[in-house]
CSV table of C-alpha atoms in Angstrom, one decimal:
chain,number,residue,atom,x,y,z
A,1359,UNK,CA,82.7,124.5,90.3
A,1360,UNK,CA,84.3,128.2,90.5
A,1361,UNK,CA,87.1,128.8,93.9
A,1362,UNK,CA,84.7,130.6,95.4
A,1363,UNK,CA,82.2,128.1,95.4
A,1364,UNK,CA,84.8,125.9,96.6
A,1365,UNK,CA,86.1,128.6,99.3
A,1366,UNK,CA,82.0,128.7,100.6
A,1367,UNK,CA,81.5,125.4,100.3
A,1368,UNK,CA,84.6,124.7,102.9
A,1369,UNK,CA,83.6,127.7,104.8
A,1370,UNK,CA,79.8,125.2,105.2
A,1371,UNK,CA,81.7,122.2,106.3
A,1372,UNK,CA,84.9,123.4,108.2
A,1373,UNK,CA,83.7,126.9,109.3
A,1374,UNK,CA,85.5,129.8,108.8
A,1375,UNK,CA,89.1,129.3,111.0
A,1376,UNK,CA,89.2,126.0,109.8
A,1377,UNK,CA,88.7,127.0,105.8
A,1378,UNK,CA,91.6,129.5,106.7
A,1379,UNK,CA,94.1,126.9,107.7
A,1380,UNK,CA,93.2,124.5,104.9
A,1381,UNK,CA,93.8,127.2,102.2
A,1382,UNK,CA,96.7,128.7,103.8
A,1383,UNK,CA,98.4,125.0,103.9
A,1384,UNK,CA,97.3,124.5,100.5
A,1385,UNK,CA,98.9,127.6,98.8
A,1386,UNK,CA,102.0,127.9,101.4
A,1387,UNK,CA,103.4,124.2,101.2
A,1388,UNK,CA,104.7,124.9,97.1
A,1389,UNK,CA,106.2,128.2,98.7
A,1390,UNK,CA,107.6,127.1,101.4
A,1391,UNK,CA,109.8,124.0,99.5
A,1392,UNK,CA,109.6,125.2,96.0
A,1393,UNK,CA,108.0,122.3,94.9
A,1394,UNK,CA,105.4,121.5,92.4
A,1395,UNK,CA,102.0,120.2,93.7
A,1396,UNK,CA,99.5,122.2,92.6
A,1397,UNK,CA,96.2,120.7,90.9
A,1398,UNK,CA,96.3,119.6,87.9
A,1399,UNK,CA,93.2,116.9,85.9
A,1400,UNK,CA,95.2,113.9,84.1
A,1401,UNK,CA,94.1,111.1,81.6
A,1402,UNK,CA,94.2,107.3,82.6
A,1403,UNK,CA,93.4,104.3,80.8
A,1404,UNK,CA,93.3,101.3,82.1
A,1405,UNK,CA,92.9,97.8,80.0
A,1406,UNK,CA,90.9,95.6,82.2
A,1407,UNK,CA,87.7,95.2,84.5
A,1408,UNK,CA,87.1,97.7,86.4
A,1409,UNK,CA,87.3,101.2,84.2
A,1410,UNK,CA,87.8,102.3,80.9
A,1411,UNK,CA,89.2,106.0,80.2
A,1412,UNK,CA,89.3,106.9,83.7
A,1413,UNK,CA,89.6,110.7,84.4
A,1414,UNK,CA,90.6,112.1,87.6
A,1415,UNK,CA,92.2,115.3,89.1
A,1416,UNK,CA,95.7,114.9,90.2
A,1417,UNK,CA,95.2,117.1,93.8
A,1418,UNK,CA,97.4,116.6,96.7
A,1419,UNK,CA,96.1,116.1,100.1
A,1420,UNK,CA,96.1,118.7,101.9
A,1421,UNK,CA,99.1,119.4,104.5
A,1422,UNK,CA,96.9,120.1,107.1
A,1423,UNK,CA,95.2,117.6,107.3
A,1424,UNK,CA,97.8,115.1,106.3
A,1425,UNK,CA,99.6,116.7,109.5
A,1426,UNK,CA,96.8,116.0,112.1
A,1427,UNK,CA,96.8,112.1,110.3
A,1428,UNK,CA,100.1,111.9,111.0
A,1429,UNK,CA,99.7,113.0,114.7
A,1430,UNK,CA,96.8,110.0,115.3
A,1431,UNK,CA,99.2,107.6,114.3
A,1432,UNK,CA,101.8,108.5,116.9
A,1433,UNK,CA,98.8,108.5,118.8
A,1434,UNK,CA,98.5,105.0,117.9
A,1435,UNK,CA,102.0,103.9,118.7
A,1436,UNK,CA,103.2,104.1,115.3
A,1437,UNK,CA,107.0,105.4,115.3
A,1438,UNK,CA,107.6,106.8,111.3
A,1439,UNK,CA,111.3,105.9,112.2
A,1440,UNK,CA,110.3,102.4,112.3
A,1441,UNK,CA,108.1,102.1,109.5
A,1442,UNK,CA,107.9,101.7,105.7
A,1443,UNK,CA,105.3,104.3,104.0
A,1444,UNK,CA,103.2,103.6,101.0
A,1445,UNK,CA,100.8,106.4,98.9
A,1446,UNK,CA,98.6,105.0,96.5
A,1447,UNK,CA,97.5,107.4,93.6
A,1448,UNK,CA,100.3,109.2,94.3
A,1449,UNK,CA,100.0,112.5,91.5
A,1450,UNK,CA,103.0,114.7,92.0
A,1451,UNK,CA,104.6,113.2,95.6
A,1452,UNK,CA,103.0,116.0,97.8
A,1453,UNK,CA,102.2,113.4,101.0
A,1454,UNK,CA,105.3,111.6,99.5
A,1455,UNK,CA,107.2,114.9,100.8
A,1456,UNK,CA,105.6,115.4,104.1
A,1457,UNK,CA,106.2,111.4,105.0
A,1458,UNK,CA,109.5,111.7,104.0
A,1459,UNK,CA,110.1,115.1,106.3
A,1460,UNK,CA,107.8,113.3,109.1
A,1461,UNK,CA,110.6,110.7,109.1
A,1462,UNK,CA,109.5,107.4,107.6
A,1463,UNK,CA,112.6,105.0,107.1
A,1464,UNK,CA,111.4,104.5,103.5
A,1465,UNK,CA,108.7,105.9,101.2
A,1466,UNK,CA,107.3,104.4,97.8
A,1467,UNK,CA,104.0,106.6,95.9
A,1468,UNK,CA,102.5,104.4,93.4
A,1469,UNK,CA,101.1,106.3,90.4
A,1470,UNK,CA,99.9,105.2,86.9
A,1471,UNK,CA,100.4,108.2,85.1
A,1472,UNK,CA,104.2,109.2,83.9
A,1473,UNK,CA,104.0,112.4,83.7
A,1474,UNK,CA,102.9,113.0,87.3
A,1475,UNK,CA,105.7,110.3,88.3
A,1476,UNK,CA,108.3,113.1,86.6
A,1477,UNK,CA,106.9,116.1,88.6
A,1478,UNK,CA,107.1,113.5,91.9
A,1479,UNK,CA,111.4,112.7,90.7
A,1480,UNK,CA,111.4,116.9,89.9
A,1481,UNK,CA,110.1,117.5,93.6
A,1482,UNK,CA,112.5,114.9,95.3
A,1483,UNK,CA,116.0,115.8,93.5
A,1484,UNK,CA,114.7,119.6,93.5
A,1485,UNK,CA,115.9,119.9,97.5
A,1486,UNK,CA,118.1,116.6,98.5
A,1487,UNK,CA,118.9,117.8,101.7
A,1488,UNK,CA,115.3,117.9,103.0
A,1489,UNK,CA,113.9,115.0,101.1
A,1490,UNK,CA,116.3,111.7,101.3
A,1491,UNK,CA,115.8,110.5,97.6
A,1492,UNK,CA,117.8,107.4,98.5
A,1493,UNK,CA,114.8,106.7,101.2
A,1494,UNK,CA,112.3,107.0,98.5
A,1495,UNK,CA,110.7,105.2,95.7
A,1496,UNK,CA,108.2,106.3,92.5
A,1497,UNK,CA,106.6,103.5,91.1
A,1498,UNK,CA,104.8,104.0,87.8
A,1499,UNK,CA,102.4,101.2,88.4
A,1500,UNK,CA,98.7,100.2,88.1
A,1501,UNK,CA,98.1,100.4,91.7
A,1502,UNK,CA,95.3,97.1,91.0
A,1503,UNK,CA,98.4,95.1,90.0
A,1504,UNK,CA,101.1,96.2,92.5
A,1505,UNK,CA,101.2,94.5,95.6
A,1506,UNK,CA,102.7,96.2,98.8
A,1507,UNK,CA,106.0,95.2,100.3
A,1508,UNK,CA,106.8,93.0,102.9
A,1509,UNK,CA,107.5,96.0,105.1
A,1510,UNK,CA,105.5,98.5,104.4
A,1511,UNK,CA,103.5,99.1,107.4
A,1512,UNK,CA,101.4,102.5,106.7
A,1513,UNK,CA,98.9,103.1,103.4
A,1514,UNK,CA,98.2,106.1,102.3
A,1515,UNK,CA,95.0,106.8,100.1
A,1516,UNK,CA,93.4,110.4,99.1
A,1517,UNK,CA,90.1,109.3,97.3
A,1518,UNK,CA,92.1,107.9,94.5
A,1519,UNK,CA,89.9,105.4,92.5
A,1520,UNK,CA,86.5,104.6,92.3
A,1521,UNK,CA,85.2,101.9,94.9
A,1522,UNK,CA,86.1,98.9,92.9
A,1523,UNK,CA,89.2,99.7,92.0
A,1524,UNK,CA,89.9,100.7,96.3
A,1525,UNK,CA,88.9,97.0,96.5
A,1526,UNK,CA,91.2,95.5,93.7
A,1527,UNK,CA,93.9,97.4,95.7
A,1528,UNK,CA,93.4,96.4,99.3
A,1529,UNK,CA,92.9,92.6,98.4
A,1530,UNK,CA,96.2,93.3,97.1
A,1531,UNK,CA,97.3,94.6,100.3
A,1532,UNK,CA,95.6,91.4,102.1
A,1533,UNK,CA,97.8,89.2,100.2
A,1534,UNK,CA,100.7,90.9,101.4
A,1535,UNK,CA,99.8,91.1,104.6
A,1536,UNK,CA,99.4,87.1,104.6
A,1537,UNK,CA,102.9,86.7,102.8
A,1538,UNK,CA,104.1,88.4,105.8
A,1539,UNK,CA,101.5,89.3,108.9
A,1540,UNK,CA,102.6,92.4,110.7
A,1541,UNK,CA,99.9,95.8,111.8
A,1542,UNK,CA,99.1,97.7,108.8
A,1543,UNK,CA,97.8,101.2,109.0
A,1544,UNK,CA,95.3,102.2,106.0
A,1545,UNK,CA,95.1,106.2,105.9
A,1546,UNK,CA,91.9,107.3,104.5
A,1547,UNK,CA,91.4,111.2,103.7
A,1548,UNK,CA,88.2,112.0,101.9
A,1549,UNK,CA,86.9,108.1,102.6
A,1550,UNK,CA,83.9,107.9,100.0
A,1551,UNK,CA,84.6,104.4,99.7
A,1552,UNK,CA,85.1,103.5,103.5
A,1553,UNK,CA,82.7,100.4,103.2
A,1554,UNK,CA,84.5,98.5,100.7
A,1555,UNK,CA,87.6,98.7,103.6
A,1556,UNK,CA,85.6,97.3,105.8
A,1557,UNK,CA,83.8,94.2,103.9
A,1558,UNK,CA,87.7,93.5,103.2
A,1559,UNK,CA,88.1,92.7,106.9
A,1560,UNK,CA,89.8,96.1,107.7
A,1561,UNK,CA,88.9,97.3,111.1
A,1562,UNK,CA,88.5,101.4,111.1
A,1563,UNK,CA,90.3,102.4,114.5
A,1564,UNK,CA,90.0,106.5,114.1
A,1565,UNK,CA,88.7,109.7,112.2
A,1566,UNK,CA,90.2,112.8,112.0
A,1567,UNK,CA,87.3,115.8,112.2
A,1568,UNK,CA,85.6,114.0,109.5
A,1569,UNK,CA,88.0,114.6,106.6
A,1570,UNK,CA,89.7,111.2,107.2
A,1571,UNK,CA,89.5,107.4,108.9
A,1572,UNK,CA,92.3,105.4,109.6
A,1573,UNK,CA,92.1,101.4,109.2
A,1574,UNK,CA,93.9,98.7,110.6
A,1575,UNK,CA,94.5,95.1,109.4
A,1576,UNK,CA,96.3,93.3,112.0
């Protein structure tokens, strides 16, 4: 699909002042921090059940829109101060960057490949004063076998995985939520695989103009 496919096909969803935001967040947020986000596609293979020479493009979420996500969970009474942040399929720590800058206490991205797990350590250490590497983790880690803190309280996903690999990874979130009960908050930006959520017992609490849901185990 050619940008200006793209650019129309935003323009049908979002309409026109909308589109402009979006792409204006998209290109600025590299210029404004001098940091490397930019799409890029990426090769993973995973030994296992659930895929086999998996192939997906490395694109951050969108600032945007992360932005407004952010502003429904103070909405919700979540205080980033207060609370451990977690980004699943995290490619090269764009919404990494904006948690740390929205002031989560402490921020882990989980991401299989290494090479996108360099970019993310490239971004951090590239302007210390705005991004507090010591509050901040890169895990290079099969999300299916990595199972959440005890206090991390707010999940991040950007349609990272195919539906049965978002429900290896929440069960995995379950168990830590049993191993230590306390409200999780399950971001969810381009939710394809929203159902498989809720048939894990997640209960979906908001939606952000239609580009995102946020879940809630509790």
């Amino acid at each position: 699909m050619g940008k200006l496919e793209l650019v129309l096909r935003s323009i049908r969803r979002r309409g026109l002042l909308n589109t402009v935001r979006y792409l204006s967040h998209e290109v600025g947020f590299d210029l404004k921090y001098g940091t490397d986000t930019k799409p890029e596609m990426a090769d993973y293979v995973l030994a296992g059940q659930y895929l086999d020479n998996y192939r997906a493009p490395c694109q951050g979420a969108n600032p945007w829109i992360v932005n407004q996500c952010f502003d429904e969970l103070s909405r919700l009474g979540v205080q980033p101060e207060q609370s451990a942040f977690l980004d699943f399929g995290s490619g090269k720590g764009r919404v990494m960057l904006m948690a740390l800058m929205a002031g989560f206490r402490r921020v882990i991205g989980v991401e299989l490949d290494p090479a996108l797990c360099k970019i993310t350590s490239h971004n951090l250490d590239g302007n210390p004063t705005l991004f507090m590497r010591d509050q901040c983790i890169v895990c290079n880690e099969d999300a299916t076998q990595y199972i959440p803190p005890a206090d991390i309280n707010v999940v991040f996903l950007y349609n990272p995985f195919g539906c049965e690999l978002v429900r290896a990874v929440m069960l995995n979130l379950l168990l830590s939520f049993r191993a230590s009960r306390r409200p999780i908050y399950v971001i969810y930006v381009n939710p394809v695989c929203a159902q498989v959520l809720i048939e894990c017992g997640l209960r979906p609490v908001s939606e952000i103009a239609g580009e995102a849901k946020i879940f809630m185990i509790a």
